[in-house]
Amino acid sequence: MAEKEQQPGHNSAAPYNYGRADEEAQTKELKRQKRKKLILYIAAFAVFQTIVIVIFSLTVMKVKTPKFRVRTASFETFSVTASSFDMRMNARLGVKNTNFGPYKFDNSTITFYYRGAEIGNALVPKSTAKFQSTKSFNVTINLSSTNLPTSSELGSDFNSGILPLSSTSRLTGKVELMLVMKKKKAINMNCTMEVNIASKQIQNLKCE
């Protein structure tokens, strides 16, 4: 029997595989979502890094000027007459360093004054204030009225029982950060105090 001729319009191609098309579409969607998440992670990491760098720059890497102060003072000898004084002071000084690196300072001098007239000075030896700490040390100063002008108010201050004193000094040095970065910093000391003649003690000690 002769084979039947193929009817016009009859499609002999294999039927379309809808299941495979759905699987490919899902795979593409998963890849797209993964790429989107990856981009979001990278952006979040970049923002986090920027915040860390800003905080690091504003805290750890920011160099602050240390503070130099007379912390306490006492007298080893104390001689006061009706018109003169001669004292040996033991002053405890402090260099407060709030930086995240040591502050190394050079030799300097601390000078004491009575109403603007110099009455004594002492060497401040070079040293290092470690990071986030205070370097304390003692200096001994001989304070004398020998070179005061004759017009000084010493007599009236003796009568009041109070001698007003002041001290100044300037430290120069460098703050070292991360073992590589060095920043020059100078500190000016300006302190005022009173000597109570009756008790032979320092009072009202203030430093700027």
mmCIF file of C-alpha atoms in Angstrom:
data_model
loop_
_atom_site.group_PDB
_atom_site.id
_atom_site.type_symbol
_atom_site.label_atom_id
_atom_site.label_comp_id
_atom_site.label_asym_id
_atom_site.label_seq_id
_atom_site.Cartn_x
_atom_site.Cartn_y
_atom_site.Cartn_z
ATOM 1 C CA MET A 1 0.000 0.000 0.000
ATOM 2 C CA ALA A 2 1.363 3.344 -0.948
ATOM 3 C CA GLU A 3 2.338 5.684 1.891
ATOM 4 C CA LYS A 4 0.030 8.547 2.441
ATOM 5 C CA GLU A 5 1.291 11.832 1.239
ATOM 6 C CA GLN A 6 2.096 14.420 3.960
ATOM 7 C CA GLN A 7 -0.834 16.648 4.402
ATOM 8 C CA PRO A 8 -0.199 20.287 3.623
ATOM 9 C CA GLY A 9 0.329 22.463 6.678
ATOM 10 C CA HIS A 10 1.399 19.576 8.924
ATOM 11 C CA ASN A 11 4.373 20.530 11.271
ATOM 12 C CA SER A 12 6.923 17.718 11.630
ATOM 13 C CA ALA A 13 9.257 19.657 14.096
ATOM 14 C CA ALA A 14 9.659 18.396 17.698
ATOM 15 C CA PRO A 15 7.368 20.074 20.258
ATOM 16 C CA TYR A 16 8.892 23.089 22.249
ATOM 17 C CA ASN A 17 10.409 22.114 25.628
ATOM 18 C CA TYR A 18 8.763 24.594 28.015
ATOM 19 C CA GLY A 19 10.316 23.001 31.105
ATOM 20 C CA ARG A 20 13.858 23.603 29.871
ATOM 21 C CA ALA A 21 13.051 27.225 28.991
ATOM 22 C CA ASP A 22 11.717 27.835 32.502
ATOM 23 C CA GLU A 23 14.862 26.324 34.019
ATOM 24 C CA GLU A 24 17.108 28.567 31.907
ATOM 25 C CA ALA A 25 15.067 31.606 32.877
ATOM 26 C CA GLN A 26 15.354 30.739 36.568
ATOM 27 C CA THR A 27 19.121 30.251 36.223
ATOM 28 C CA LYS A 28 19.486 33.640 34.569
ATOM 29 C CA GLU A 29 17.376 35.243 37.310
ATOM 30 C CA LEU A 30 19.513 33.633 40.050
ATOM 31 C CA LYS A 31 22.701 34.875 38.375
ATOM 32 C CA ARG A 32 21.219 38.353 38.091
ATOM 33 C CA GLN A 33 20.275 38.354 41.789
ATOM 34 C CA LYS A 34 23.762 37.132 42.749
ATOM 35 C CA ARG A 35 25.363 39.908 40.704
ATOM 36 C CA LYS A 36 23.038 42.430 42.354
ATOM 37 C CA LYS A 37 23.940 41.150 45.842
ATOM 38 C CA LEU A 38 27.632 41.208 44.980
ATOM 39 C CA ILE A 39 27.393 44.822 43.853
ATOM 40 C CA LEU A 40 25.526 45.721 47.065
ATOM 41 C CA TYR A 41 28.186 43.954 49.172
ATOM 42 C CA ILE A 42 30.986 45.781 47.369
ATOM 43 C CA ALA A 43 29.230 49.129 47.802
ATOM 44 C CA ALA A 44 28.575 48.448 51.514
ATOM 45 C CA PHE A 45 32.206 47.425 52.022
ATOM 46 C CA ALA A 46 33.403 50.584 50.280
ATOM 47 C CA VAL A 47 31.186 52.737 52.513
ATOM 48 C CA PHE A 48 32.404 50.861 55.602
ATOM 49 C CA GLN A 49 36.036 51.343 54.574
ATOM 50 C CA THR A 50 35.439 55.050 54.022
ATOM 51 C CA ILE A 51 33.874 55.408 57.479
ATOM 52 C CA VAL A 52 36.784 53.516 59.079
ATOM 53 C CA ILE A 53 39.328 55.716 57.280
ATOM 54 C CA VAL A 54 37.521 58.917 58.320
ATOM 55 C CA ILE A 55 37.277 57.801 61.962
ATOM 56 C CA PHE A 56 40.916 56.695 61.913
ATOM 57 C CA SER A 57 41.982 60.046 60.487
ATOM 58 C CA LEU A 58 39.951 62.023 63.029
ATOM 59 C CA THR A 59 41.141 60.011 66.041
ATOM 60 C CA VAL A 60 44.285 57.936 65.722
ATOM 61 C CA MET A 61 46.029 60.028 63.051
ATOM 62 C CA LYS A 62 44.980 63.432 64.386
ATOM 63 C CA VAL A 63 47.909 65.020 66.198
ATOM 64 C CA LYS A 64 46.988 67.013 69.294
ATOM 65 C CA THR A 65 49.253 69.396 71.164
ATOM 66 C CA PRO A 66 50.358 67.823 74.485
ATOM 67 C CA LYS A 67 49.955 69.795 77.710
ATOM 68 C CA PHE A 68 52.833 70.913 79.939
ATOM 69 C CA ARG A 69 52.010 71.809 83.549
ATOM 70 C CA VAL A 70 53.374 72.399 87.027
ATOM 71 C CA ARG A 71 51.448 69.697 88.882
ATOM 72 C CA THR A 72 52.598 70.254 92.457
ATOM 73 C CA ALA A 73 55.386 72.080 94.279
ATOM 74 C CA SER A 74 56.969 72.058 97.727
ATOM 75 C CA PHE A 75 59.921 73.733 99.422
ATOM 76 C CA GLU A 76 63.160 72.160 100.569
ATOM 77 C CA THR A 77 64.324 75.426 102.167
ATOM 78 C CA PHE A 78 62.239 78.486 102.944
ATOM 79 C CA SER A 79 63.746 81.756 104.170
ATOM 80 C CA VAL A 80 61.697 84.952 104.300
ATOM 81 C CA THR A 81 62.789 88.202 105.986
ATOM 82 C CA ALA A 82 61.192 91.626 106.149
ATOM 83 C CA SER A 83 62.601 92.582 102.748
ATOM 84 C CA SER A 84 63.747 89.441 100.927
ATOM 85 C CA PHE A 85 63.126 85.763 100.306
ATOM 86 C CA ASP A 86 65.294 82.811 99.392
ATOM 87 C CA MET A 87 63.626 79.477 98.664
ATOM 88 C CA ARG A 88 64.532 76.146 97.175
ATOM 89 C CA MET A 89 61.498 74.743 95.384
ATOM 90 C CA ASN A 90 60.943 71.162 94.299
ATOM 91 C CA ALA A 91 58.419 71.332 91.441
ATOM 92 C CA ARG A 92 56.776 68.281 89.923
ATOM 93 C CA LEU A 93 56.107 68.832 86.226
ATOM 94 C CA GLY A 94 53.945 66.822 83.874
ATOM 95 C CA VAL A 95 53.707 66.444 80.093
ATOM 96 C CA LYS A 96 50.309 64.975 79.203
ATOM 97 C CA ASN A 97 50.246 63.284 75.790
ATOM 98 C CA THR A 98 46.809 62.226 74.485
ATOM 99 C CA ASN A 99 48.084 61.145 71.058
ATOM 100 C CA PHE A 100 48.310 57.557 69.784
ATOM 101 C CA GLY A 101 52.070 57.858 69.574
ATOM 102 C CA PRO A 102 54.945 59.031 71.804
ATOM 103 C CA TYR A 103 55.906 62.697 72.148
ATOM 104 C CA LYS A 104 59.666 63.192 72.243
ATOM 105 C CA PHE A 105 60.733 66.624 73.478
ATOM 106 C CA ASP A 106 64.110 68.364 73.706
ATOM 107 C CA ASN A 107 65.892 70.098 76.574
ATOM 108 C CA SER A 108 64.238 73.299 77.732
ATOM 109 C CA THR A 109 64.118 75.733 80.633
ATOM 110 C CA ILE A 110 61.389 76.586 83.110
ATOM 111 C CA THR A 111 61.474 80.134 84.502
ATOM 112 C CA PHE A 112 59.726 81.484 87.606
ATOM 113 C CA TYR A 113 58.691 85.101 88.081
ATOM 114 C CA TYR A 114 57.538 87.362 90.881
ATOM 115 C CA ARG A 115 55.240 90.046 89.448
ATOM 116 C CA GLY A 116 56.953 89.767 86.060
ATOM 117 C CA ALA A 117 60.533 89.812 87.381
ATOM 118 C CA GLU A 118 62.594 86.647 86.955
ATOM 119 C CA ILE A 119 63.551 85.038 90.264
ATOM 120 C CA GLY A 120 64.858 81.629 89.183
ATOM 121 C CA ASN A 121 65.024 78.987 86.472
ATOM 122 C CA ALA A 122 65.883 75.338 85.995
ATOM 123 C CA LEU A 123 66.660 72.853 83.227
ATOM 124 C CA VAL A 124 63.874 70.698 81.844
ATOM 125 C CA PRO A 125 65.650 67.558 80.559
ATOM 126 C CA LYS A 126 64.695 65.979 77.264
ATOM 127 C CA SER A 127 62.497 62.919 77.561
ATOM 128 C CA THR A 128 59.523 61.091 76.071
ATOM 129 C CA ALA A 129 55.868 61.116 77.023
ATOM 130 C CA LYS A 130 54.472 57.773 75.914
ATOM 131 C CA PHE A 131 51.225 57.569 73.973
ATOM 132 C CA GLN A 132 48.049 58.158 75.971
ATOM 133 C CA SER A 133 50.022 58.862 79.158
ATOM 134 C CA THR A 134 51.604 61.596 81.289
ATOM 135 C CA LYS A 135 55.343 61.942 81.777
ATOM 136 C CA SER A 136 56.046 63.266 85.283
ATOM 137 C CA PHE A 137 59.407 64.453 86.600
ATOM 138 C CA ASN A 138 60.870 66.752 89.237
ATOM 139 C CA VAL A 139 63.016 69.862 88.895
ATOM 140 C CA THR A 140 64.615 71.924 91.639
ATOM 141 C CA ILE A 141 64.641 75.727 91.386
ATOM 142 C CA ASN A 142 66.300 78.313 93.599
ATOM 143 C CA LEU A 143 63.978 81.293 93.973
ATOM 144 C CA SER A 144 65.543 84.525 95.204
ATOM 145 C CA SER A 145 64.522 88.170 95.492
ATOM 146 C CA THR A 146 68.129 89.360 95.098
ATOM 147 C CA ASN A 147 67.643 90.874 91.649
ATOM 148 C CA LEU A 148 64.222 92.382 92.209
ATOM 149 C CA PRO A 149 63.854 96.125 91.530
ATOM 150 C CA THR A 150 63.714 98.358 94.576
ATOM 151 C CA SER A 151 60.242 99.508 93.571
ATOM 152 C CA SER A 152 58.776 96.016 93.913
ATOM 153 C CA GLU A 153 55.672 95.335 95.975
ATOM 154 C CA LEU A 154 57.493 92.798 98.125
ATOM 155 C CA GLY A 155 56.832 94.592 101.406
ATOM 156 C CA SER A 156 53.084 94.764 100.903
ATOM 157 C CA ASP A 157 52.965 91.127 99.766
ATOM 158 C CA PHE A 158 54.876 90.085 102.897
ATOM 159 C CA ASN A 159 52.299 91.930 104.985
ATOM 160 C CA SER A 160 49.470 90.123 103.201
ATOM 161 C CA GLY A 161 51.217 86.787 103.712
ATOM 162 C CA ILE A 162 50.992 85.850 100.016
ATOM 163 C CA LEU A 163 53.671 85.916 97.309
ATOM 164 C CA PRO A 164 52.246 85.720 93.763
ATOM 165 C CA LEU A 165 54.425 83.678 91.392
ATOM 166 C CA SER A 166 54.204 82.560 87.800
ATOM 167 C CA SER A 167 56.119 80.138 85.600
ATOM 168 C CA THR A 168 56.673 79.815 81.875
ATOM 169 C CA SER A 169 58.350 77.273 79.650
ATOM 170 C CA ARG A 170 58.280 76.034 76.070
ATOM 171 C CA LEU A 171 58.843 72.482 74.927
ATOM 172 C CA THR A 172 59.634 71.572 71.321
ATOM 173 C CA GLY A 173 59.427 68.040 70.042
ATOM 174 C CA LYS A 174 57.728 65.569 67.733
ATOM 175 C CA VAL A 175 54.751 63.238 67.972
ATOM 176 C CA GLU A 176 55.491 59.926 66.270
ATOM 177 C CA LEU A 177 52.578 57.993 64.768
ATOM 178 C CA MET A 178 52.640 54.489 63.337
ATOM 179 C CA LEU A 179 56.458 54.500 63.595
ATOM 180 C CA VAL A 180 56.692 56.447 60.322
ATOM 181 C CA MET A 181 54.776 59.712 60.635
ATOM 182 C CA LYS A 182 56.360 62.502 62.700
ATOM 183 C CA LYS A 183 54.643 65.785 63.475
ATOM 184 C CA LYS A 184 56.392 68.720 65.166
ATOM 185 C CA LYS A 185 54.576 70.092 68.205
ATOM 186 C CA ALA A 186 55.571 72.894 70.574
ATOM 187 C CA ILE A 187 53.997 73.404 74.004
ATOM 188 C CA ASN A 188 53.818 76.659 75.926
ATOM 189 C CA MET A 189 53.449 76.545 79.701
ATOM 190 C CA ASN A 190 51.832 79.423 81.577
ATOM 191 C CA CYS A 191 51.127 78.794 85.258
ATOM 192 C CA THR A 192 50.242 81.045 88.166
ATOM 193 C CA MET A 193 50.407 80.213 91.868
ATOM 194 C CA GLU A 194 50.666 81.719 95.319
ATOM 195 C CA VAL A 195 53.141 81.068 98.114
ATOM 196 C CA ASN A 196 51.460 81.068 101.493
ATOM 197 C CA ILE A 197 54.230 82.442 103.721
ATOM 198 C CA ALA A 198 52.681 81.228 106.983
ATOM 199 C CA SER A 199 52.137 77.604 105.858
ATOM 200 C CA LYS A 200 55.134 77.576 103.472
ATOM 201 C CA GLN A 201 52.969 75.940 100.822
ATOM 202 C CA ILE A 202 51.838 76.548 97.245
ATOM 203 C CA GLN A 203 48.159 77.330 96.740
ATOM 204 C CA ASN A 204 45.840 78.364 93.897
ATOM 205 C CA LEU A 205 48.028 76.659 91.285
ATOM 206 C CA LYS A 206 46.533 77.204 87.817
ATOM 207 C CA CYS A 207 47.969 76.429 84.373
ATOM 208 C CA GLU A 208 46.782 77.288 80.887
#
